[in-house]
Amino acid sequence: MAIDRRREAAGGVPGRLPPAAEENGALPPGDAAASAPLGGRAGPGGGGDIQPLPAPHAAGGPHPSLLLLDYDGSVLPFLGGLGGGYQKTLVLLTWIPALFIGFSQFSDSFLLDQPNFWCRGDSKGAEPAGVTATGRWGGGDLANWTSPPTTPFSTAAWGTAGPLGNGSGAEGGDAPPLPSPPDKGDNASNCDCHAWNYGIRTGLVQNVVSKWDLVCDNAWKVHVAKFSLLVGLIFGYLITGCIADWFGRRPVLLFSVIFILVFGLTVALSVNVTMFSTLRFFEGFCLAGVILTLYALRIELCPPGRRFLITMVASFVATAGQLLMPGLAALCRDWQVLQALIICPFLLMLLYWSIFPESLRWLVATHQFASAKKLILRFTQKNRMNPESDIKGVMPELEKELSRRPKKVCIVKVVGTRNLWKNIVVLCVNSLTGFGIHHCFARSMMGHEVKVPLLENFYADYYTAAGIALASCLAVCPAVRVLGRRGGLLLFMILTALASLLQLGLLNLIGKYSQHPDSELQLKLAVGMSDSVKDKFSITFSIVGMFASHAVGNLSVFFCAEITPTVIRCGGLGLVLASAGFGMLTAPIIELHNQKGYFLHHIIFACCTLICIICLLLLPESRDQNLPESIPDGEHYTRQPLLPPRRGEQPLLLTNAELKDYSGLHDAAAVGDGLPDGTTANGGRPM
């Protein structure tokens, strides 16, 4: 044919096409280290036969040995996988700091909780400003307040719990009117008190709010202090991710630990709220480096079948830190002691300089074979391995490549890819939506706490959110095991969308009919659905939404870590984690603006859930697949059908023979080398 004649003229072999990307998420034999022949499993969508391993390139050639680049299929089995004692020790060392990270992430709920307050000159029996007899400021109390004109309420009396709350907030934006002393005139509307008494609910005698009187006109500074940590996390994820891909995971981890000790301990010595907020920004920046590098190291240490389990154990340890925080606060009694106690455990991580090595997977992927050889010898020595167990010849191949120059990549290279950047963007939107809408559900549930006895105090709020997070982590494990990464993420995103739409649409519709019973049907609805029943439905939808959105956020981050190539894994993780930070940031911003735009905020995120459901179908399935090592490997990590094709079903994609004659795809003819002409473009064969 004409195409064959052109290929012969270019020096090619007639009748032979370049390799196609496997549809099961595996890597093609020529570009991605032939992971299938070396032990990588083919996914359910794969239709092609296993290809033989191509001959390795000669040392010093354009490409390193394919045997070395197939880390999961050759290098990791040679080291014993997770069976070696040294690997188990390293995994354990990535779990322990998760407890300290949990303390730091939820510290705002205690340091910046808005306490009940009243004028110091009032009697002890006077009712605290901004609260009801139950210790809360409810919507009905605001409506019935007929005393002197009120100023906007700056902070909420209900305490938000979980990763999105970062403390407690209120229905409004400024301090409530203070009750007038018996012997004084009207001074409530102007917050004329110069000193206040505080009733702190978090087990502390003093916190940041009571230390610097951040009430009334200064209440906005509480919200600035809340999102200073989140802004630091966002910038930290983006910057330390790029640095970790260029200089390695270990230097970023160790320098982050050193600086979080410096800034974290200095926070406890702050002399004003401006200094506190500024230092919290840098503390968050360094905390992001610790979180990101530990996450990447944990993923890169594990074989395909253990990655999710190892990651979920770290999530459970972080949740344990969340559950232990109230006891830690009650033990410390003062916010400065609590801050110091949260940071001091990071001193133990200074020992990681001599204990924890660089990621071997990253060294091999970036062609730093001399350093990789030293680390492999260290692994074999620690595990007391026999050199004769190298049946695949990893060490001889490594010796041939020692003179090769390192090849490092930055995350900006992903812009020139065709599939990889789309996968990362989809997961960023999922992460933003999951963590952002979580705050909407949390606020909706806490908004009914005056009517629900269970949610009357700070501890009930806090442990309710922590319990939902724990239940979400427990439910994710069997769901991902049965449905896979993509199926599990799709399931929880659908649950999030349903909970959001039912809460926004159904309950508002019922409320409208109950307020205007103009017809017999509306009258029946108004009688059958009381306000108390509607509140219970709203709380139920909020709990389901918090449960599902927490799973969506965690799965999005883990999914990104699996499908992003090793050479830019920290950069990709940084993008998704920064998107999660933007979602969390909406909570203090809405509170800062006196809850204005909250309903629109919920509607926008509800629409995003619907978009995410559609986009999730474009992602590949990474369960039991080898991690991609280079950007070309990540490009070939393509989508597979959600359901396997039926036997005898005619494929909808063009065959390679038809694809060759399509004039618009001559430049993309590299889709099928070595496959018969009847094979479809996604690697399958017609039945």
PDB file of N, CA and C in Angstrom, residues 409-464:
ATOM      1  N   VAL A 409      13.016  16.338  35.653  1.00  0.00           N
ATOM      2  CA  VAL A 409      11.882  16.939  34.950  1.00  0.00           C
ATOM      3  C   VAL A 409      11.100  17.802  35.939  1.00  0.00           C
ATOM      4  N   CYS A 410      10.542  18.901  35.448  1.00  0.00           N
ATOM      5  CA  CYS A 410       9.687  19.775  36.252  1.00  0.00           C
ATOM      6  C   CYS A 410       8.232  19.565  35.857  1.00  0.00           C
ATOM      7  N   ILE A 411       7.329  19.894  36.743  1.00  0.00           N
ATOM      8  CA  ILE A 411       5.909  19.672  36.522  1.00  0.00           C
ATOM      9  C   ILE A 411       5.381  20.469  35.337  1.00  0.00           C
ATOM     10  N   VAL A 412       6.059  21.563  34.944  1.00  0.00           N
ATOM     11  CA  VAL A 412       5.571  22.363  33.818  1.00  0.00           C
ATOM     12  C   VAL A 412       5.613  21.574  32.514  1.00  0.00           C
ATOM     13  N   LYS A 413       6.404  20.503  32.457  1.00  0.00           N
ATOM     14  CA  LYS A 413       6.469  19.686  31.244  1.00  0.00           C
ATOM     15  C   LYS A 413       5.140  19.012  30.945  1.00  0.00           C
ATOM     16  N   VAL A 414       4.268  18.911  31.942  1.00  0.00           N
ATOM     17  CA  VAL A 414       2.999  18.228  31.739  1.00  0.00           C
ATOM     18  C   VAL A 414       2.092  19.015  30.791  1.00  0.00           C
ATOM     19  N   VAL A 415       2.390  20.306  30.601  1.00  0.00           N
ATOM     20  CA  VAL A 415       1.555  21.131  29.721  1.00  0.00           C
ATOM     21  C   VAL A 415       1.618  20.623  28.282  1.00  0.00           C
ATOM     22  N   GLY A 416       2.739  20.054  27.875  1.00  0.00           N
ATOM     23  CA  GLY A 416       2.874  19.576  26.505  1.00  0.00           C
ATOM     24  C   GLY A 416       2.354  18.177  26.267  1.00  0.00           C
ATOM     25  N   THR A 417       1.767  17.562  27.268  1.00  0.00           N
ATOM     26  CA  THR A 417       1.254  16.203  27.095  1.00  0.00           C
ATOM     27  C   THR A 417      -0.182  16.235  26.581  1.00  0.00           C
ATOM     28  N   ARG A 418      -0.645  15.066  26.171  1.00  0.00           N
ATOM     29  CA  ARG A 418      -1.992  14.985  25.605  1.00  0.00           C
ATOM     30  C   ARG A 418      -3.011  14.455  26.608  1.00  0.00           C
ATOM     31  N   ASN A 419      -2.640  13.457  27.388  1.00  0.00           N
ATOM     32  CA  ASN A 419      -3.573  12.833  28.322  1.00  0.00           C
ATOM     33  C   ASN A 419      -3.279  13.167  29.782  1.00  0.00           C
ATOM     34  N   LEU A 420      -2.004  13.276  30.115  1.00  0.00           N
ATOM     35  CA  LEU A 420      -1.619  13.401  31.512  1.00  0.00           C
ATOM     36  C   LEU A 420      -2.157  14.674  32.143  1.00  0.00           C
ATOM     37  N   TRP A 421      -2.078  15.782  31.448  1.00  0.00           N
ATOM     38  CA  TRP A 421      -2.542  17.038  32.033  1.00  0.00           C
ATOM     39  C   TRP A 421      -4.046  17.005  32.258  1.00  0.00           C
ATOM     40  N   LYS A 422      -4.784  16.310  31.399  1.00  0.00           N
ATOM     41  CA  LYS A 422      -6.232  16.205  31.586  1.00  0.00           C
ATOM     42  C   LYS A 422      -6.551  15.407  32.845  1.00  0.00           C
ATOM     43  N   ASN A 423      -5.827  14.310  33.056  1.00  0.00           N
ATOM     44  CA  ASN A 423      -6.059  13.508  34.256  1.00  0.00           C
ATOM     45  C   ASN A 423      -5.799  14.320  35.522  1.00  0.00           C
ATOM     46  N   ILE A 424      -4.718  15.095  35.529  1.00  0.00           N
ATOM     47  CA  ILE A 424      -4.383  15.887  36.714  1.00  0.00           C
ATOM     48  C   ILE A 424      -5.417  16.982  36.941  1.00  0.00           C
ATOM     49  N   VAL A 425      -5.878  17.636  35.871  1.00  0.00           N
ATOM     50  CA  VAL A 425      -6.885  18.691  36.018  1.00  0.00           C
ATOM     51  C   VAL A 425      -8.191  18.124  36.559  1.00  0.00           C
ATOM     52  N   VAL A 426      -8.604  16.963  36.051  1.00  0.00           N
ATOM     53  CA  VAL A 426      -9.839  16.335  36.546  1.00  0.00           C
ATOM     54  C   VAL A 426      -9.738  16.052  38.038  1.00  0.00           C
ATOM     55  N   LEU A 427      -8.595  15.528  38.481  1.00  0.00           N
ATOM     56  CA  LEU A 427      -8.432  15.220  39.900  1.00  0.00           C
ATOM     57  C   LEU A 427      -8.314  16.486  40.741  1.00  0.00           C
ATOM     58  N   CYS A 428      -7.742  17.561  40.199  1.00  0.00           N
ATOM     59  CA  CYS A 428      -7.706  18.831  40.925  1.00  0.00           C
ATOM     60  C   CYS A 428      -9.122  19.363  41.160  1.00  0.00           C
ATOM     61  N   VAL A 429      -9.960  19.294  40.141  1.00  0.00           N
ATOM     62  CA  VAL A 429     -11.342  19.756  40.294  1.00  0.00           C
ATOM     63  C   VAL A 429     -12.093  18.876  41.291  1.00  0.00           C
ATOM     64  N   ASN A 430     -11.843  17.569  41.251  1.00  0.00           N
ATOM     65  CA  ASN A 430     -12.472  16.667  42.218  1.00  0.00           C
ATOM     66  C   ASN A 430     -12.052  16.998  43.643  1.00  0.00           C
ATOM     67  N   SER A 431     -10.761  17.238  43.832  1.00  0.00           N
ATOM     68  CA  SER A 431     -10.262  17.563  45.163  1.00  0.00           C
ATOM     69  C   SER A 431     -10.835  18.886  45.658  1.00  0.00           C
ATOM     70  N   LEU A 432     -10.856  19.896  44.806  1.00  0.00           N
ATOM     71  CA  LEU A 432     -11.428  21.191  45.167  1.00  0.00           C
ATOM     72  C   LEU A 432     -12.898  21.054  45.551  1.00  0.00           C
ATOM     73  N   THR A 433     -13.644  20.285  44.767  1.00  0.00           N
ATOM     74  CA  THR A 433     -15.069  20.117  45.039  1.00  0.00           C
ATOM     75  C   THR A 433     -15.304  19.338  46.326  1.00  0.00           C
ATOM     76  N   GLY A 434     -14.562  18.252  46.518  1.00  0.00           N
ATOM     77  CA  GLY A 434     -14.770  17.425  47.698  1.00  0.00           C
ATOM     78  C   GLY A 434     -14.510  18.169  48.993  1.00  0.00           C
ATOM     79  N   PHE A 435     -13.371  18.864  49.073  1.00  0.00           N
ATOM     80  CA  PHE A 435     -13.044  19.581  50.304  1.00  0.00           C
ATOM     81  C   PHE A 435     -13.851  20.865  50.449  1.00  0.00           C
ATOM     82  N   GLY A 436     -14.239  21.480  49.322  1.00  0.00           N
ATOM     83  CA  GLY A 436     -15.021  22.709  49.407  1.00  0.00           C
ATOM     84  C   GLY A 436     -16.445  22.472  49.853  1.00  0.00           C
ATOM     85  N   ILE A 437     -17.094  21.464  49.290  1.00  0.00           N
ATOM     86  CA  ILE A 437     -18.492  21.216  49.641  1.00  0.00           C
ATOM     87  C   ILE A 437     -18.610  20.592  51.026  1.00  0.00           C
ATOM     88  N   HIS A 438     -17.509  20.019  51.535  1.00  0.00           N
ATOM     89  CA  HIS A 438     -17.527  19.460  52.887  1.00  0.00           C
ATOM     90  C   HIS A 438     -17.897  20.543  53.908  1.00  0.00           C
ATOM     91  N   HIS A 439     -17.384  21.745  53.727  1.00  0.00           N
ATOM     92  CA  HIS A 439     -17.720  22.841  54.640  1.00  0.00           C
ATOM     93  C   HIS A 439     -19.201  23.194  54.555  1.00  0.00           C
ATOM     94  N   CYS A 440     -19.778  23.142  53.360  1.00  0.00           N
ATOM     95  CA  CYS A 440     -21.208  23.446  53.214  1.00  0.00           C
ATOM     96  C   CYS A 440     -22.049  22.460  54.022  1.00  0.00           C
ATOM     97  N   PHE A 441     -21.716  21.183  53.923  1.00  0.00           N
ATOM     98  CA  PHE A 441     -22.468  20.182  54.691  1.00  0.00           C
ATOM     99  C   PHE A 441     -22.244  20.361  56.189  1.00  0.00           C
ATOM    100  N   ALA A 442     -20.995  20.662  56.575  1.00  0.00           N
ATOM    101  CA  ALA A 442     -20.702  20.833  58.005  1.00  0.00           C
ATOM    102  C   ALA A 442     -21.471  22.011  58.581  1.00  0.00           C
ATOM    103  N   ARG A 443     -21.507  23.114  57.880  1.00  0.00           N
ATOM    104  CA  ARG A 443     -22.233  24.280  58.368  1.00  0.00           C
ATOM    105  C   ARG A 443     -23.724  24.021  58.410  1.00  0.00           C
ATOM    106  N   SER A 444     -24.243  23.300  57.420  1.00  0.00           N
ATOM    107  CA  SER A 444     -25.670  22.982  57.415  1.00  0.00           C
ATOM    108  C   SER A 444     -26.039  22.112  58.608  1.00  0.00           C
ATOM    109  N   MET A 445     -25.182  21.138  58.930  1.00  0.00           N
ATOM    110  CA  MET A 445     -25.473  20.269  60.076  1.00  0.00           C
ATOM    111  C   MET A 445     -25.369  21.046  61.379  1.00  0.00           C
ATOM    112  N   MET A 446     -24.328  21.881  61.537  1.00  0.00           N
ATOM    113  CA  MET A 446     -24.179  22.626  62.771  1.00  0.00           C
ATOM    114  C   MET A 446     -25.227  23.716  62.911  1.00  0.00           C
ATOM    115  N   GLY A 447     -25.824  24.148  61.797  1.00  0.00           N
ATOM    116  CA  GLY A 447     -26.853  25.176  61.876  1.00  0.00           C
ATOM    117  C   GLY A 447     -28.111  24.717  62.572  1.00  0.00           C
ATOM    118  N   HIS A 448     -28.302  23.385  62.684  1.00  0.00           N
ATOM    119  CA  HIS A 448     -29.486  22.840  63.356  1.00  0.00           C
ATOM    120  C   HIS A 448     -29.192  22.404  64.780  1.00  0.00           C
ATOM    121  N   GLU A 449     -28.034  22.771  65.298  1.00  0.00           N
ATOM    122  CA  GLU A 449     -27.622  22.210  66.573  1.00  0.00           C
ATOM    123  C   GLU A 449     -28.451  22.719  67.740  1.00  0.00           C
ATOM    124  N   VAL A 450     -29.079  23.918  67.618  1.00  0.00           N
ATOM    125  CA  VAL A 450     -29.892  24.427  68.714  1.00  0.00           C
ATOM    126  C   VAL A 450     -31.098  23.528  68.936  1.00  0.00           C
ATOM    127  N   LYS A 451     -31.577  22.896  67.869  1.00  0.00           N
ATOM    128  CA  LYS A 451     -32.753  22.056  67.975  1.00  0.00           C
ATOM    129  C   LYS A 451     -32.412  20.600  68.215  1.00  0.00           C
ATOM    130  N   VAL A 452     -31.157  20.235  68.063  1.00  0.00           N
ATOM    131  CA  VAL A 452     -30.748  18.843  68.241  1.00  0.00           C
ATOM    132  C   VAL A 452     -29.900  18.751  69.500  1.00  0.00           C
ATOM    133  N   PRO A 453     -30.360  18.089  70.551  1.00  0.00           N
ATOM    134  CA  PRO A 453     -29.602  18.053  71.801  1.00  0.00           C
ATOM    135  C   PRO A 453     -28.210  17.452  71.647  1.00  0.00           C
ATOM    136  N   LEU A 454     -28.025  16.565  70.666  1.00  0.00           N
ATOM    137  CA  LEU A 454     -26.725  15.916  70.517  1.00  0.00           C
ATOM    138  C   LEU A 454     -25.626  16.906  70.159  1.00  0.00           C
ATOM    139  N   LEU A 455     -26.009  17.986  69.466  1.00  0.00           N
ATOM    140  CA  LEU A 455     -25.016  18.916  68.933  1.00  0.00           C
ATOM    141  C   LEU A 455     -25.046  20.237  69.699  1.00  0.00           C
ATOM    142  N   GLU A 456     -24.968  20.186  71.003  1.00  0.00           N
ATOM    143  CA  GLU A 456     -25.121  21.376  71.821  1.00  0.00           C
ATOM    144  C   GLU A 456     -23.798  21.983  72.260  1.00  0.00           C
ATOM    145  N   ASN A 457     -22.705  21.287  72.134  1.00  0.00           N
ATOM    146  CA  ASN A 457     -21.453  21.826  72.645  1.00  0.00           C
ATOM    147  C   ASN A 457     -20.321  21.553  71.676  1.00  0.00           C
ATOM    148  N   PHE A 458     -19.190  22.164  71.991  1.00  0.00           N
ATOM    149  CA  PHE A 458     -18.027  22.071  71.107  1.00  0.00           C
ATOM    150  C   PHE A 458     -17.582  20.629  70.904  1.00  0.00           C
ATOM    151  N   TYR A 459     -17.532  19.866  71.982  1.00  0.00           N
ATOM    152  CA  TYR A 459     -17.023  18.501  71.885  1.00  0.00           C
ATOM    153  C   TYR A 459     -17.931  17.616  71.042  1.00  0.00           C
ATOM    154  N   ALA A 460     -19.245  17.825  71.145  1.00  0.00           N
ATOM    155  CA  ALA A 460     -20.157  17.048  70.304  1.00  0.00           C
ATOM    156  C   ALA A 460     -19.944  17.376  68.834  1.00  0.00           C
ATOM    157  N   ASP A 461     -19.790  18.672  68.530  1.00  0.00           N
ATOM    158  CA  ASP A 461     -19.513  19.076  67.149  1.00  0.00           C
ATOM    159  C   ASP A 461     -18.218  18.439  66.643  1.00  0.00           C
ATOM    160  N   TYR A 462     -17.189  18.566  67.454  1.00  0.00           N
ATOM    161  CA  TYR A 462     -15.861  18.119  67.038  1.00  0.00           C
ATOM    162  C   TYR A 462     -15.830  16.609  66.825  1.00  0.00           C
ATOM    163  N   TYR A 463     -16.349  15.854  67.776  1.00  0.00           N
ATOM    164  CA  TYR A 463     -16.288  14.394  67.660  1.00  0.00           C
ATOM    165  C   TYR A 463     -17.282  13.855  66.634  1.00  0.00           C
ATOM    166  N   THR A 464     -18.358  14.599  66.381  1.00  0.00           N
ATOM    167  CA  THR A 464     -19.264  14.178  65.303  1.00  0.00           C
ATOM    168  C   THR A 464     -18.548  14.221  63.959  1.00  0.00           C
TER     169      THR A 464
END
